XYZ file of C-alpha atoms in Angstrom:
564
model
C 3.006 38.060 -22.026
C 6.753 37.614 -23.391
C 6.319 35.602 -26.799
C 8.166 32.827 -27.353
C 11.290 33.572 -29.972
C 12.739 30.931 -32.739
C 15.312 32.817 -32.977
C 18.929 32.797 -30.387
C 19.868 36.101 -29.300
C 23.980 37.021 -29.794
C 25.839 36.853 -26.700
C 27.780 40.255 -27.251
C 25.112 42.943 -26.236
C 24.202 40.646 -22.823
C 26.175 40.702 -20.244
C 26.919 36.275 -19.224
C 25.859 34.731 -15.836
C 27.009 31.304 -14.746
C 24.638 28.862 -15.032
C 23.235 26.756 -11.716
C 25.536 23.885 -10.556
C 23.849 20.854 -11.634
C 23.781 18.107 -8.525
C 25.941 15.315 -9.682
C 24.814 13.133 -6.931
C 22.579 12.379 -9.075
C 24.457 10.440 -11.445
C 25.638 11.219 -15.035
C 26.035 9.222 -17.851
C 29.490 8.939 -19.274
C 29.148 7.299 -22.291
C 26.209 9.863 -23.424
C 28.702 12.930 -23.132
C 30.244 14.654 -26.701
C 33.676 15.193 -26.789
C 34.092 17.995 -29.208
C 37.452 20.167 -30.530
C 38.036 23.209 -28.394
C 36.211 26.031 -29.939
C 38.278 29.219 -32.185
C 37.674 32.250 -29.109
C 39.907 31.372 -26.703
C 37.868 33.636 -24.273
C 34.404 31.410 -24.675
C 33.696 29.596 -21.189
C 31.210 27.232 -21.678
C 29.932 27.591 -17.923
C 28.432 31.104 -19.166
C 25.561 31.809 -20.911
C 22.792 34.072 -22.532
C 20.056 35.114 -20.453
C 17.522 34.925 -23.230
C 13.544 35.597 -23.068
C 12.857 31.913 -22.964
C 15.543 31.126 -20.058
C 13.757 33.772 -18.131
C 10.350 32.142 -18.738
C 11.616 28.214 -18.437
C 12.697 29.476 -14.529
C 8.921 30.572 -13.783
C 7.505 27.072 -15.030
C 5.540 24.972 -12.334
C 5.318 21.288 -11.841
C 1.306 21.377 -13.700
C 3.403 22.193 -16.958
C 2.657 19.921 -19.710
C 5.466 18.184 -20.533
C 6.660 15.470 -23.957
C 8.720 13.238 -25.257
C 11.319 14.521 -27.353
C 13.729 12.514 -29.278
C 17.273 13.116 -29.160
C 18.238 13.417 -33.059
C 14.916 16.084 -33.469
C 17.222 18.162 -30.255
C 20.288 18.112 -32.435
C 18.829 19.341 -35.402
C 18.332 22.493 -33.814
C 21.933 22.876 -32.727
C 24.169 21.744 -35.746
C 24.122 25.168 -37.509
C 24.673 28.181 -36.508
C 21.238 30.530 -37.279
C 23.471 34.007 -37.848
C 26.073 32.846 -40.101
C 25.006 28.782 -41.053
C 27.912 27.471 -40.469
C 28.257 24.415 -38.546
C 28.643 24.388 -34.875
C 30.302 22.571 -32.554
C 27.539 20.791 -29.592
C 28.694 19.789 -26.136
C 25.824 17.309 -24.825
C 25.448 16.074 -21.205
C 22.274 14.384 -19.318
C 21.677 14.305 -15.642
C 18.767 11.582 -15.241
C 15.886 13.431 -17.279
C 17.838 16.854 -17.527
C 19.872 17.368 -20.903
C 21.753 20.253 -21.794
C 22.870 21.124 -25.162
C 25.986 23.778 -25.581
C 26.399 25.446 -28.863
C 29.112 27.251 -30.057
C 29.813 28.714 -33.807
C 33.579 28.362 -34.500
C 33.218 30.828 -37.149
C 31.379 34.199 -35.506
C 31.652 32.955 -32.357
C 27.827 32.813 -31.374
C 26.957 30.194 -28.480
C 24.015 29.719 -26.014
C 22.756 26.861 -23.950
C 19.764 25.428 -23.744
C 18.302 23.334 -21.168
C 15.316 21.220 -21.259
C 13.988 21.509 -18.032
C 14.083 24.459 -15.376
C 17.184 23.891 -11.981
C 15.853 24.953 -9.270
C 18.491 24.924 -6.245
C 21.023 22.840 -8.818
C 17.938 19.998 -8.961
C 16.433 19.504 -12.178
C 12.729 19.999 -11.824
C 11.871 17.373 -14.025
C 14.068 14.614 -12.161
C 11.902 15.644 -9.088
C 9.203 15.703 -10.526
C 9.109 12.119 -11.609
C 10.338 10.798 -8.630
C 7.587 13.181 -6.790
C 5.002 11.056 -9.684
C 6.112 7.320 -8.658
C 6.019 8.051 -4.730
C 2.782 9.707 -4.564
C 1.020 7.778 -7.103
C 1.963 4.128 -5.080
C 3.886 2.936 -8.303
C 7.298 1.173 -8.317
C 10.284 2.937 -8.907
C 11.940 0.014 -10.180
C 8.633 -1.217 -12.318
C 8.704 2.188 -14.024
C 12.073 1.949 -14.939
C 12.098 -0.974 -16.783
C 8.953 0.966 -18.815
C 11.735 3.437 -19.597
C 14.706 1.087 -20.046
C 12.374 -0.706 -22.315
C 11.552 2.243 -24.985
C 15.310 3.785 -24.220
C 13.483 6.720 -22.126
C 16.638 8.257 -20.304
C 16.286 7.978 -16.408
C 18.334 8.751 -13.392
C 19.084 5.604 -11.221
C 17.528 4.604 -7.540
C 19.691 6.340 -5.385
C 18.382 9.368 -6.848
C 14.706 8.182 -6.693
C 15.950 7.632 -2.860
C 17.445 10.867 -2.120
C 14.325 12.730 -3.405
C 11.936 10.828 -1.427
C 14.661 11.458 2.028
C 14.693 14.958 1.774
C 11.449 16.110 0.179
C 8.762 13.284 -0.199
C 8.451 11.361 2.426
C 8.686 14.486 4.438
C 5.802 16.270 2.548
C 3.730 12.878 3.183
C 4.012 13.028 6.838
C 3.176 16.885 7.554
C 0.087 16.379 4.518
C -1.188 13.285 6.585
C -0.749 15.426 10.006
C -2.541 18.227 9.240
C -5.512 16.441 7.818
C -5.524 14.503 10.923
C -5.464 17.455 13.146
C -8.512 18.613 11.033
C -10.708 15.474 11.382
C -9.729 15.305 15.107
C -10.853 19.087 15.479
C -14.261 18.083 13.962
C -15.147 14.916 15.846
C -13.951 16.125 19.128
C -17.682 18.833 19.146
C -19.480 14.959 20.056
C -16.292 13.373 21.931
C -17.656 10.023 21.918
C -16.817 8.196 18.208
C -18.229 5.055 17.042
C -14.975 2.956 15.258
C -13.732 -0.059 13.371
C -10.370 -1.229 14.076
C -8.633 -3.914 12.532
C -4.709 -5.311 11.806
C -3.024 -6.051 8.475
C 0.243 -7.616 8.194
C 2.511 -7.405 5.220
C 2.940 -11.379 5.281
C 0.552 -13.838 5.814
C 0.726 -15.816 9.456
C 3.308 -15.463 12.057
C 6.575 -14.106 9.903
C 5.173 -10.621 9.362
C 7.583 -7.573 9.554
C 4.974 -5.087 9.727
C 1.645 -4.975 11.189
C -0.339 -2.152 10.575
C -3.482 -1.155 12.826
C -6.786 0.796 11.413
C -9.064 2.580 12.936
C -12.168 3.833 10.753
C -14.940 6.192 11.790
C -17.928 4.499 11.112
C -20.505 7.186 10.699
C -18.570 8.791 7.819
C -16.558 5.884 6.906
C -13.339 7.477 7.541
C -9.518 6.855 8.521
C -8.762 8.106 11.733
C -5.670 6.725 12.871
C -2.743 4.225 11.372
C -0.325 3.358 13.571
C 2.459 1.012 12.272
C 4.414 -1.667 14.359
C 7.649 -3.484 13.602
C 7.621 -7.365 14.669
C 10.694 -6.671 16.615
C 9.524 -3.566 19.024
C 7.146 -6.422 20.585
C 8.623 -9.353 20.834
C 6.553 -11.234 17.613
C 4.108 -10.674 15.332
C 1.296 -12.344 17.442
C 1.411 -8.938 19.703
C 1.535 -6.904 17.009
C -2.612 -6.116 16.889
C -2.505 -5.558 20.529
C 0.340 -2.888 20.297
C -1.133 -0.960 17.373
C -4.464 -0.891 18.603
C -3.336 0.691 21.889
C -0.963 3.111 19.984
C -4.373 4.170 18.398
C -6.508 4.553 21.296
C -3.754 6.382 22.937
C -3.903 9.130 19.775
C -7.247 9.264 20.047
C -7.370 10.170 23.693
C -4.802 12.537 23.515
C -6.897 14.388 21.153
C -9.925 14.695 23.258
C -11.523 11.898 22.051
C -13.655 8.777 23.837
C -14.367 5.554 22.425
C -18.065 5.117 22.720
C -17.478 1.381 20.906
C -15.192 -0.766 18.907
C -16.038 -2.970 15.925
C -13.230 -5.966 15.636
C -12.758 -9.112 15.183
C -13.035 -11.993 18.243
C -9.399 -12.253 18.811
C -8.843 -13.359 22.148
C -6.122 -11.062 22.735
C -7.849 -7.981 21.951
C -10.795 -9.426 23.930
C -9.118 -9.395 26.585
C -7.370 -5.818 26.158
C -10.823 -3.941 25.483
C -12.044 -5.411 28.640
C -9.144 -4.283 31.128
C -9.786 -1.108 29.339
C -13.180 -0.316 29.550
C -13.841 -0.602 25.665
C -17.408 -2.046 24.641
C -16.916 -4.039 21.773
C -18.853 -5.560 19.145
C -17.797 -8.265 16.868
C -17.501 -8.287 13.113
C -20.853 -10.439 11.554
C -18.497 -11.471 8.545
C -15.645 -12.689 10.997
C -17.906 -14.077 12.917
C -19.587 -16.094 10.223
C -16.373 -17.003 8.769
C -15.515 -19.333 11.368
C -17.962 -20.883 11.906
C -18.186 -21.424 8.006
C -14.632 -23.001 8.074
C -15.960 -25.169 10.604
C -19.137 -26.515 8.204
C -17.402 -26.706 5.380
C -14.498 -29.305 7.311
C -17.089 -31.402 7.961
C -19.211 -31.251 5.008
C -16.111 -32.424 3.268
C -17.231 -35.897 5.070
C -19.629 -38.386 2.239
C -21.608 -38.900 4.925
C -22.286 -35.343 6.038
C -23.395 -34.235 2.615
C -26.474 -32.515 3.849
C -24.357 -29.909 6.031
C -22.819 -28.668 2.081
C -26.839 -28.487 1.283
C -27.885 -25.907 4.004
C -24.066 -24.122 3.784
C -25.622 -21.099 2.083
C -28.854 -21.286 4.252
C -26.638 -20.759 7.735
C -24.547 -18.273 6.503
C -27.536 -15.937 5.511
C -29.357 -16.937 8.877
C -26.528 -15.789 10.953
C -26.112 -12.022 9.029
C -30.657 -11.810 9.568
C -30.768 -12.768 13.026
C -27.244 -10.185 14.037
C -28.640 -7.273 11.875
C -32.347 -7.658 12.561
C -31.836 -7.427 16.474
C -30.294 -4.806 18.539
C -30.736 -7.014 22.006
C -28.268 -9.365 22.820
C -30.858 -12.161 24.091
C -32.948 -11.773 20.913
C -29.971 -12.165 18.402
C -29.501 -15.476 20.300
C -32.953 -16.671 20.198
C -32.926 -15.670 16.410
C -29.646 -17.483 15.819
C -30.745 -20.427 17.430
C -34.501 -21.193 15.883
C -32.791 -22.008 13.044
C -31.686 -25.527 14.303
C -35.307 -26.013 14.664
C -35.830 -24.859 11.161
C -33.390 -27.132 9.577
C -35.163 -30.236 11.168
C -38.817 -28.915 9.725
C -40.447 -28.674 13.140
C -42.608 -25.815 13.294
C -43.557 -25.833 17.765
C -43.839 -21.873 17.970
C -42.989 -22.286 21.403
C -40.541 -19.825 21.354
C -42.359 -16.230 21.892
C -39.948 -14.391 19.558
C -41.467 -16.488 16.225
C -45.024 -16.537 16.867
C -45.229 -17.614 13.075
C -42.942 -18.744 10.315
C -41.146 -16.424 8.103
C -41.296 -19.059 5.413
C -43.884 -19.906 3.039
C -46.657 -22.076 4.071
C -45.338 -24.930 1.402
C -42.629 -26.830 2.231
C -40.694 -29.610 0.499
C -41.555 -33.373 1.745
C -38.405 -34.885 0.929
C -36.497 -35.969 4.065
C -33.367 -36.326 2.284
C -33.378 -32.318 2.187
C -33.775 -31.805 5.985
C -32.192 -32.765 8.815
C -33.108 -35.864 10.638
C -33.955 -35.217 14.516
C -30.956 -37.510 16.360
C -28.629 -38.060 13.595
C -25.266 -37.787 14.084
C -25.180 -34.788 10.701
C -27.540 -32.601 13.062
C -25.562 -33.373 16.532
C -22.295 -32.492 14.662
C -23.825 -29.352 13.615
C -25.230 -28.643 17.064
C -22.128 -28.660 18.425
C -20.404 -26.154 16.210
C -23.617 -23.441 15.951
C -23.946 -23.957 20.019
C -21.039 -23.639 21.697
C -20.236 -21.668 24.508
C -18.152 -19.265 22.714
C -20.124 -18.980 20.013
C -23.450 -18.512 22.052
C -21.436 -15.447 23.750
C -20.484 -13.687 20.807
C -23.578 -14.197 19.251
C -24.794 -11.584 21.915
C -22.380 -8.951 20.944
C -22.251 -9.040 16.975
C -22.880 -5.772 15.689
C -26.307 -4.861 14.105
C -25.585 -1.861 12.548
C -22.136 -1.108 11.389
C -19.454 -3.382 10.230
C -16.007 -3.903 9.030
C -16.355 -4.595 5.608
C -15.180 -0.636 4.857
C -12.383 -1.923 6.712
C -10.994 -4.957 4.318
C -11.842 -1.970 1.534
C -9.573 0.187 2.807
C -7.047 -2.825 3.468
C -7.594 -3.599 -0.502
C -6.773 0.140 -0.741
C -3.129 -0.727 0.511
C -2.188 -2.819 -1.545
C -1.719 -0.731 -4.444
C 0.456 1.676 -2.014
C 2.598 -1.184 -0.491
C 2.193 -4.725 -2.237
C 2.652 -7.659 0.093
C 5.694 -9.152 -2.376
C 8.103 -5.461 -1.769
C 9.675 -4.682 1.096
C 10.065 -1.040 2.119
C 11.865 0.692 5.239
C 9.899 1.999 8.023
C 9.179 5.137 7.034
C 8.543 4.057 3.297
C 6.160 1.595 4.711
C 4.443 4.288 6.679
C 4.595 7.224 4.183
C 2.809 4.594 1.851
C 0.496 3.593 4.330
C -0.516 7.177 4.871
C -0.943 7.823 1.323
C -3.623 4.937 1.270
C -5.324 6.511 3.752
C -5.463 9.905 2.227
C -6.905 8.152 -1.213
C -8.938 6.102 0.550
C -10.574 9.275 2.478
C -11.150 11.432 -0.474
C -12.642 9.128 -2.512
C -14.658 7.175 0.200
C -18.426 8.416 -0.723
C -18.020 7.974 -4.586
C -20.973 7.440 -6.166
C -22.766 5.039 -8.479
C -22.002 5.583 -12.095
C -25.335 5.999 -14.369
C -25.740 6.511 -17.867
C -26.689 9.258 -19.712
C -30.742 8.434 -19.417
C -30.097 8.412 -15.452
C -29.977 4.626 -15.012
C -27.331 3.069 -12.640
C -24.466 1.192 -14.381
C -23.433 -2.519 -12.929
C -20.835 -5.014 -13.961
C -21.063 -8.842 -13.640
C -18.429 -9.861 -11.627
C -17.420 -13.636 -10.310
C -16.193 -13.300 -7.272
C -13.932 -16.119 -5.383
C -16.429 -16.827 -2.786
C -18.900 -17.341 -4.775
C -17.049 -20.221 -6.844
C -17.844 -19.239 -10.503
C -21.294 -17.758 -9.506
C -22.020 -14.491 -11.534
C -23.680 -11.746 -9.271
C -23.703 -7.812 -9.798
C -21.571 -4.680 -8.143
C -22.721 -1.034 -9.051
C -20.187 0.547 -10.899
C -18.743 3.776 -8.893
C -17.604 6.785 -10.452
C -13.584 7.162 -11.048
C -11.873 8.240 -8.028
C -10.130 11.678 -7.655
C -6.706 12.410 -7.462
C -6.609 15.826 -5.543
C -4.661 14.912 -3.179
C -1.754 14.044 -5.557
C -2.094 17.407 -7.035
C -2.388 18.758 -2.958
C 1.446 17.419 -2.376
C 3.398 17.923 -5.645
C 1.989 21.865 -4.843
C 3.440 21.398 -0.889
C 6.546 19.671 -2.618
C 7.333 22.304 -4.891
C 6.359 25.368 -3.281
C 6.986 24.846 0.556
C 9.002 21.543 1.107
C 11.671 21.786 -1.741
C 11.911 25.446 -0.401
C 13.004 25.126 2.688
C 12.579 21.513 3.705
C 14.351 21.962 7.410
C 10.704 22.295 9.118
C 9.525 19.574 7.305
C 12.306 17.012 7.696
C 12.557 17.714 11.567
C 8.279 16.588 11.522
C 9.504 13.457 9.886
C 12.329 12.789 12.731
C 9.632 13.257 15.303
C 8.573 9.399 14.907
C 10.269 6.768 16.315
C 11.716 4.606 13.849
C 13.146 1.401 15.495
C 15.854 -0.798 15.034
C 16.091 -3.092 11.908
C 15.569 -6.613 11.980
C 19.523 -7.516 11.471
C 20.872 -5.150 14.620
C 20.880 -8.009 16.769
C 22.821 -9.790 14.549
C 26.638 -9.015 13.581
C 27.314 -8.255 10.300
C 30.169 -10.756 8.561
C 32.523 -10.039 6.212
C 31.747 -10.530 2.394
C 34.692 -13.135 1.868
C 32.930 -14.425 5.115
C 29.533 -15.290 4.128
C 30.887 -16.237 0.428
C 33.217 -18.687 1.806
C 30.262 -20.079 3.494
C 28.009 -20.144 0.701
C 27.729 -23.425 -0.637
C 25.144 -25.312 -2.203
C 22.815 -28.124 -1.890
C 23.672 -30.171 -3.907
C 27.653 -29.406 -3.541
C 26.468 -29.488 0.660
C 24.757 -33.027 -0.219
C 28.102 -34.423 -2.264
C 30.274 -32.781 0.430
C 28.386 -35.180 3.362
C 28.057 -38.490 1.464
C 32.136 -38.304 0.981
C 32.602 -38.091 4.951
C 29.932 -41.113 5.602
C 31.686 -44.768 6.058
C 30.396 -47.886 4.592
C 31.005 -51.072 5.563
C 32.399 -52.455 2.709
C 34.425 -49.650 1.743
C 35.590 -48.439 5.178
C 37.179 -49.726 8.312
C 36.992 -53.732 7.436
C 35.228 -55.869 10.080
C 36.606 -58.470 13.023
C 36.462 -61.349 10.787
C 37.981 -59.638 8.104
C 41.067 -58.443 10.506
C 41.551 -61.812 11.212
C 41.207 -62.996 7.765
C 44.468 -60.613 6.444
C 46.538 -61.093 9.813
C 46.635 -64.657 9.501
């Protein structure tokens, strides 16, 4: 092992090297750079420099270096003299985002060396890559992180940097990572052919002005990701056919891989009803989807004074409707289930029907008529109507009993701490992001309950929204890993930022399509400023071109008034 020296080594005995060209793409600071007096040898170049034991050991560091924050007067105190003869030295500084250089030259005995303080690989500072590798990867903001910096004066290198980095190396490290794990699961599930899935859409606006719609499909036997496929508003024709698109784009990969749906867990959108059935797709509906209509629909109407009872039994139905779709595996049965609970709410107790022999109840029941349903009242008819429906009677058939989607809105929970609803991001951003959501979401989807050091399971009281202020328990999981992280700063470094051709021509595989403003032509600047104008200048603008009678064109009688 080379030990690390204190001490700078004379330049004479060695013979100088150039040292890499720094990238000045990535921007420098003017007002940060020294000038200093030219030094006494007229043959010092300060391009040159001493290949030292510690230069040669700074080139071999790797990105899972530890690294610390130095402080710029503590740097200069190791540069002012010069350690063979004491005299003062003259210092040359310069700073490329996180890269700093410091050049020192004795005007006296002529010593100088360089020092960096972070390895350039390829005329990149590590350590600017690095970081920007550390915000991608991690789903943080760029921008977020550098007002962290800006705010304790922690040099940084600007966006377009941050950009660049995630064009050529990032985002392209993101896409063949996601691939190959892909490949991997596919290999895996395609020994039974048939898969079990959940699919679902989430758009990155609420309602009809999304941008992006992303479809999910989840393997529900070991709750994983198995396909993303993103779709641009535009590329359809609207959002409303955005669901339909990406879950066909899935299907598609899935079937090119070998693999069959055996069924599909979604949600009842008409739309994708109706696709699943031209295709051939059984499909099973979501309980919780299902129950939140119809819970939409109750609560409307409980709203009413004089429907107060329906807010009474609210929490009753819901429960009914997740026992009698999880309890029963036959279509018929879930609706006979579903159903006897009308008869429950009135308190009539016929046992006619085969399936309930006897009551699951106890044998004590209140008396008060105010708390049940009257037979014939116009409460009980209105809630009739909702609970049997057509519609609602034929999806009660196909709700899932086993499996649902509640993974699903996890993993959609997941997202939004890759790509936040309030940012917008390019295509492939958006993707690369998505991807990386998945990847975090499949290593860490089996993490298990936290206990304490006797053995006993750990909870936390949590009050969730829909509960409305009600306290209720969630176990508390174990922290999730970060592997993956660690996975692609070691493909960034080591293969990617390498030779990132292969990499970069994977990434221009997908099809990225058009931008929302092609269609459009793009005005001038002058253009759209001379436009600009604004409401209350617009509003002040108008009122000056309306005429009033008294002030504009005078009427007939006042014509005649000033002729004669």
């Amino acid at each position: 092992m080379v030990p690390y020296s204190s001490t700078p080594i004379k330049a004479h005995p060695f013979t100088p090297r150039k040292r890499p060209y720094l990238d000045l793409e990535e921007e420098e600071d003017t007002d940060i750079s020294e000038s200093i007096a030219e030094p006494h040898d007229s043959t010092y170049n300060p391009d040159d420099t001493v290949v030292t034991e510690e230069s040669e050991l700074a080139q071999q560091t790797t990105n899972n270096e530890s690294k610390y924050i130095v402080f710029e007067s503590c740097l200069r105190e190791l540069f002012e003299t010069c350690p063979v003869c004491k005299t003062k030295c003259d210092v040359q500084f310069r700073r490329v985002g996180t890269y700093v250089l410091f050049i020192q030259l004795c005007p006296k005995c002529s010593y100088h060396r360089k020092w960096e303080s972070q390895p350039v690989n390829r005329s990149t500072p590590v350590g600017n890559l690095l970081v920007s590798a550390a915000i991608y990867f991690s789903g943080a903001s760029f921008f977020q992180f550098e007002k962290i910096c800006k705010a304790m004066q922690l040099k940084m290198f600007h966006y377009d940097a941050f950009r660049r980095h995630a064009r050529n190396y990032l985002e392209p490290a993101i896409i063949h990572r996601w691939n190959f794990l892909q490949t991997d699961m596919f290999k895996k599930l395609q020994e039974q052919r048939k898969v079990a899935v959940a699919g679902d859409m989430r758009a990155d606006t609420p309602g009809h002005s999304a941008k992006f719609g992303s479809y999910t499909l989840m393997h529900l036997e070991s709750n994983t990701i198995l396909d993303i496929q993103l779709v641009q508003c535009n590329e359809v024709g609207g959002s409303y056919h955005m669901e339909k698109e990406g879950l066909q784009r899935c299907l598609d990969h899935l079937e090119s891989n070998g693999l069959e749906v055996e069924y599909i867990i979604t949600d009842r959108h008409p739309q994708i009803q109706k696709f699943l059935r031209e295709r051939n797709v059984v499909q099973f509906y979501d309980v919780w989807h299902f129950e939140k209509g119809l819970s939409k629909k109750l609560n409307k109407l409980s709203l009413k004074k004089e429907y107060y009872i329906v807010k009474m039994w609210l929490h009753s139905i819901k429960n009914h409707i997740y026992w009698s779709a999880t309890t029963s595996t036959c279509g018929p049965e879930k609706v006979a289930k579903y159903t006897s609970l009308l008869n429950h709410i009135q308190n009539v107790h016929t046992h006619e029907n085969p399936v309930f022999p006897t009551c699951a109840h106890a044998g004590k029941v209140s008396r008060d008529h105010k708390k049940w349903f009257q037979p014939g009242s116009m409460p009980l008819q209105k809630v009739e109507k909702i609970m049997n429906n057509k519609r609602v009677l034929k999806d009660v058939e196909r709700l899932s009993h086993h499996y649902q989607t509640s993974s699903l809105e996890a993993f959609h929970g997941v997202i939004l701490r890759f790509a936040p609803k309030n940012v917008v991001f390019p295509f492939i951003g958006m993707l690369c992001r998505l991807y990386l959501a998945a990847i975090h979401y499949n290593e860490n989807r089996d993490r298990e309950q936290a206990v304490t050091t006797s053995g006993q399971p750990i909870y936390k009281v949590v009050f969730p929204k829909s509960k409305k202020g009600e306290a209720t328990t969630k176990p508390l999981k174990t922290p999730p890993s970060y592997e993956y992280v660690t996975d692609l700063m070691k493909l960034v470094f080591e293969e990617v930022f390498t030779d990132p051709a292969p990499f970069v021509e994977e990434l221009k595989q997908i099809r990225v399509p058009a931008s929302m403003s092609s269609q459009f032509d793009r005005p001038s600047m002058e253009e759209v400023v001379g436009r600009h104008v604004s409401l209350f200048r617009q509003a002040v603008v108008e009122s000056q071109h309306i005429v009033h009678p008294d002030v504009g064109t005078p009427t007939e009688s006042e014509a005649q008034h000033r002729m004669g």
